[in-house]
């Protein structure tokens, strides 16, 4: 494994413990419902896999893929796929790695609402509450984190570090 400078912000043990707690909560809240998890690729691949296995009721699983592009006006995120399951009348839970400004989550929730599910809620592993420009709050959040760029457990910097089992703050030396 490559050397990551600085210590983990959230260790693998802390992540897995919190993911189990979220899974328990979701299990209680969705008992008897027709739950479908929608994981957002690529960032939420690890979280979706672990969370889904911490949920003790039958749940469907699907994915939406997003890409982020640097542009002169800043970053812009696009949704580049559609759900494959029929979401009409189901209880959809959007599973995201991180919510920062909230722009991406709002766009994803609007897209999912267009499929006429019975309910749509939103679960994010990490919540950068200080970055919000849109009035949106996850229904389930793993950890509140400071307004710093983080990597690991699905989150990347220039397509690297997604496979780290912990979350760390991106260090200038890690960037190099
Ligand atoms: P938002 O639209 O500003 O809420 O940003 C959400 C998206 O930006 C996430 O889905 C991530 O892809 C990306 N992002 C935001 N903060 C970070 C970070 O600290 N590390 C890696 N990706 C991030
Ligand atoms: Mg993402």
GROMACS .gro file of C-alpha atoms and ligand atoms in nm:
model
  200
    1UNK     CA    1   0.000   0.000   0.000
    2UNK     CA    2   0.122   0.348  -0.080
    3UNK     CA    3   0.238   0.566   0.208
    4UNK     CA    4  -0.039   0.799   0.325
    5UNK     CA    5   0.091   1.085   0.533
    6UNK     CA    6  -0.084   1.194   0.847
    7UNK     CA    7  -0.295   0.963   1.063
    8UNK     CA    8  -0.642   0.845   0.966
    9UNK     CA    9  -0.923   1.088   1.045
   10UNK     CA   10  -1.155   0.788   1.084
   11UNK     CA   11  -1.011   0.439   1.131
   12UNK     CA   12  -1.138   0.123   0.966
   13UNK     CA   13  -1.272   0.001   1.303
   14UNK     CA   14  -1.460   0.327   1.362
   15UNK     CA   15  -1.612   0.315   1.014
   16UNK     CA   16  -1.730  -0.045   1.045
   17UNK     CA   17  -1.873   0.017   1.392
   18UNK     CA   18  -2.069   0.319   1.275
   19UNK     CA   19  -2.186   0.143   0.957
   20UNK     CA   20  -2.327  -0.139   1.174
   21UNK     CA   21  -2.514   0.118   1.384
   22UNK     CA   22  -2.659   0.280   1.073
   23UNK     CA   23  -2.760  -0.063   0.940
   24UNK     CA   24  -2.943  -0.139   1.264
   25UNK     CA   25  -3.128   0.192   1.255
   26UNK     CA   26  -3.228   0.143   0.891
   27UNK     CA   27  -3.341  -0.214   0.965
   28UNK     CA   28  -3.575  -0.083   1.236
   29UNK     CA   29  -3.703   0.208   1.028
   30UNK     CA   30  -3.774   0.000   0.715
   31UNK     CA   31  -3.923  -0.311   0.876
   32UNK     CA   32  -4.212  -0.430   0.654
   33UNK     CA   33  -4.126  -0.183   0.377
   34UNK     CA   34  -4.006  -0.236   0.023
   35UNK     CA   35  -3.654  -0.096   0.065
   36UNK     CA   36  -3.429  -0.031  -0.235
   37UNK     CA   37  -3.077   0.099  -0.176
   38UNK     CA   38  -2.935   0.321  -0.449
   39UNK     CA   39  -2.557   0.347  -0.420
   40UNK     CA   40  -2.379   0.630  -0.599
   41UNK     CA   41  -2.073   0.525  -0.798
   42UNK     CA   42  -1.798   0.540  -0.772
   43UNK     CA   43  -1.753   0.709  -0.433
   44UNK     CA   44  -2.010   0.508  -0.236
   45UNK     CA   45  -1.911   0.160  -0.360
   46UNK     CA   46  -1.743   0.056  -0.034
   47UNK     CA   47  -2.002   0.215   0.194
   48UNK     CA   48  -2.294   0.065  -0.002
   49UNK     CA   49  -2.139  -0.283   0.014
   50UNK     CA   50  -2.079  -0.268   0.391
   51UNK     CA   51  -2.407  -0.092   0.476
   52UNK     CA   52  -2.615  -0.336   0.271
   53UNK     CA   53  -2.466  -0.627   0.464
   54UNK     CA   54  -2.551  -0.456   0.795
   55UNK     CA   55  -2.920  -0.433   0.706
   56UNK     CA   56  -3.123  -0.725   0.839
   57UNK     CA   57  -3.428  -0.705   0.612
   58UNK     CA   58  -3.455  -0.796   0.242
   59UNK     CA   59  -3.354  -0.497   0.028
   60UNK     CA   60  -3.311  -0.439  -0.341
   61UNK     CA   61  -2.991  -0.280  -0.462
   62UNK     CA   62  -2.917  -0.058  -0.757
   63UNK     CA   63  -2.659   0.203  -0.855
   64UNK     CA   64  -2.636   0.538  -1.027
   65UNK     CA   65  -2.309   0.652  -1.174
   66UNK     CA   66  -2.191   1.011  -1.152
   67UNK     CA   67  -1.887   1.188  -1.294
   68UNK     CA   68  -1.735   1.514  -1.183
   69UNK     CA   69  -1.560   1.741  -1.425
   70UNK     CA   70  -1.342   2.044  -1.362
   71UNK     CA   71  -1.470   2.342  -1.559
   72UNK     CA   72  -1.382   2.712  -1.566
   73UNK     CA   73  -1.682   2.787  -1.342
   74UNK     CA   74  -1.575   2.523  -1.085
   75UNK     CA   75  -1.669   2.156  -1.062
   76UNK     CA   76  -1.983   2.010  -1.214
   77UNK     CA   77  -2.127   1.668  -1.141
   78UNK     CA   78  -2.338   1.476  -1.393
   79UNK     CA   79  -2.553   1.165  -1.351
   80UNK     CA   80  -2.458   0.930  -1.635
   81UNK     CA   81  -2.683   0.627  -1.576
   82UNK     CA   82  -3.038   0.529  -1.478
   83UNK     CA   83  -3.176   0.288  -1.220
   84UNK     CA   84  -3.237  -0.061  -1.361
   85UNK     CA   85  -3.505  -0.153  -1.103
   86UNK     CA   86  -3.859  -0.020  -1.114
   87UNK     CA   87  -3.868   0.225  -0.823
   88UNK     CA   88  -4.238   0.315  -0.846
   89UNK     CA   89  -4.407   0.263  -0.510
   90UNK     CA   90  -4.087   0.149  -0.337
   91UNK     CA   91  -3.902   0.300  -0.039
   92UNK     CA   92  -3.580   0.432  -0.185
   93UNK     CA   93  -3.270   0.508   0.020
   94UNK     CA   94  -2.997   0.705  -0.158
   95UNK     CA   95  -2.653   0.600  -0.033
   96UNK     CA   96  -2.377   0.860  -0.077
   97UNK     CA   97  -2.016   0.876   0.036
   98UNK     CA   98  -2.015   1.243   0.133
   99UNK     CA   99  -2.233   1.551   0.127
  100UNK     CA  100  -2.055   1.883   0.098
  101UNK     CA  101  -2.242   2.169  -0.076
  102UNK     CA  102  -2.547   1.943  -0.113
  103UNK     CA  103  -2.581   2.019  -0.486
  104UNK     CA  104  -2.511   1.658  -0.594
  105UNK     CA  105  -2.750   1.508  -0.339
  106UNK     CA  106  -3.029   1.745  -0.440
  107UNK     CA  107  -2.982   1.654  -0.806
  108UNK     CA  108  -2.985   1.280  -0.726
  109UNK     CA  109  -3.294   1.309  -0.504
  110UNK     CA  110  -3.480   1.498  -0.778
  111UNK     CA  111  -3.387   1.231  -1.031
  112UNK     CA  112  -3.506   0.951  -0.800
  113UNK     CA  113  -3.830   1.134  -0.713
  114UNK     CA  114  -3.917   1.138  -1.086
  115UNK     CA  115  -3.952   0.757  -1.066
  116UNK     CA  116  -4.244   0.802  -0.821
  117UNK     CA  117  -4.121   0.596  -0.528
  118UNK     CA  118  -4.340   0.583  -0.216
  119UNK     CA  119  -4.060   0.750  -0.020
  120UNK     CA  120  -3.706   0.874  -0.080
  121UNK     CA  121  -3.453   0.929   0.195
  122UNK     CA  122  -3.084   0.998   0.198
  123UNK     CA  123  -2.793   0.836   0.384
  124UNK     CA  124  -2.438   0.979   0.371
  125UNK     CA  125  -2.135   0.831   0.542
  126UNK     CA  126  -1.970   1.172   0.580
  127UNK     CA  127  -2.133   1.509   0.631
  128UNK     CA  128  -1.929   1.827   0.576
  129UNK     CA  129  -2.188   2.046   0.744
  130UNK     CA  130  -1.971   2.356   0.698
  131UNK     CA  131  -1.974   2.328   0.317
  132UNK     CA  132  -2.349   2.347   0.261
  133UNK     CA  133  -2.488   2.592   0.002
  134UNK     CA  134  -2.818   2.406  -0.045
  135UNK     CA  135  -3.069   2.344   0.234
  136UNK     CA  136  -3.044   1.967   0.253
  137UNK     CA  137  -2.966   1.732   0.539
  138UNK     CA  138  -2.905   1.356   0.524
  139UNK     CA  139  -3.171   1.147   0.702
  140UNK     CA  140  -2.886   0.920   0.815
  141UNK     CA  141  -2.526   1.042   0.854
  142UNK     CA  142  -2.223   0.844   0.967
  143UNK     CA  143  -1.984   1.118   1.075
  144UNK     CA  144  -1.973   1.499   1.073
  145UNK     CA  145  -1.632   1.605   0.947
  146UNK     CA  146  -1.448   1.938   0.917
  147UNK     CA  147  -1.433   2.124   0.587
  148UNK     CA  148  -1.122   1.941   0.461
  149UNK     CA  149  -1.066   1.723   0.155
  150UNK     CA  150  -1.069   1.355   0.255
  151UNK     CA  151  -0.970   1.034   0.079
  152UNK     CA  152  -1.020   0.661   0.132
  153UNK     CA  153  -1.308   0.412   0.176
  154UNK     CA  154  -1.435   0.497  -0.173
  155UNK     CA  155  -1.336   0.864  -0.182
  156UNK     CA  156  -1.070   0.963  -0.432
  157UNK     CA  157  -0.823   1.232  -0.519
  158UNK     CA  158  -0.764   1.219  -0.896
  159UNK     CA  159  -0.887   0.859  -0.901
  160UNK     CA  160  -0.644   0.742  -0.636
  161UNK     CA  161  -0.691   0.624  -0.278
  162UNK     CA  162  -1.046   0.483  -0.317
  163UNK     CA  163  -0.923   0.142  -0.199
  164UNK     CA  164  -0.787   0.257   0.138
  165UNK     CA  165  -0.983   0.092   0.422
  166UNK     CA  166  -0.981   0.414   0.635
  167UNK     CA  167  -1.051   0.785   0.581
  168UNK     CA  168  -0.768   1.039   0.591
  169UNK     CA  169  -0.733   1.412   0.524
  170UNK     CA  170  -0.554   1.474   0.195
  171UNK     CA  171  -0.205   1.591   0.279
  172UNK     CA  172   0.012   1.798   0.039
  173UNK     CA  173   0.266   1.517   0.048
  174UNK     CA  174  -0.003   1.258  -0.035
  175UNK     CA  175  -0.101   1.470  -0.336
  176UNK     CA  176   0.244   1.454  -0.487
  177LIG     P1  177  -2.145   1.834  -0.315
  177LIG     O1  178  -2.225   1.831  -0.443
  177LIG     O2  179  -2.069   1.963  -0.300
  177LIG     O3  180  -2.225   1.800  -0.194
  177LIG     O4  181  -2.030   1.730  -0.329
  177LIG     C1  182  -2.051   1.599  -0.326
  177LIG     C2  183  -1.950   1.527  -0.414
  177LIG     O5  184  -1.822   1.592  -0.418
  177LIG     C3  185  -1.927   1.394  -0.354
  177LIG     O6  186  -2.014   1.298  -0.411
  177LIG     C4  187  -1.782   1.367  -0.381
  177LIG     O7  188  -1.770   1.303  -0.506
  177LIG     C5  189  -1.718   1.502  -0.393
  177LIG     N1  190  -1.647   1.540  -0.270
  177LIG     C6  191  -1.681   1.638  -0.182
  177LIG     N2  192  -1.593   1.647  -0.082
  177LIG     C7  193  -1.500   1.551  -0.104
  177LIG     C8  194  -1.383   1.509  -0.032
  177LIG     O8  195  -1.345   1.562   0.074
  177LIG     N3  196  -1.314   1.405  -0.086
  177LIG     C9  197  -1.351   1.344  -0.201
  177LIG     N4  198  -1.459   1.380  -0.272
  177LIG    C10  199  -1.535   1.483  -0.223
  178LIG    MG1  200  -1.929   1.109  -0.508
   0.00000   0.00000   0.00000
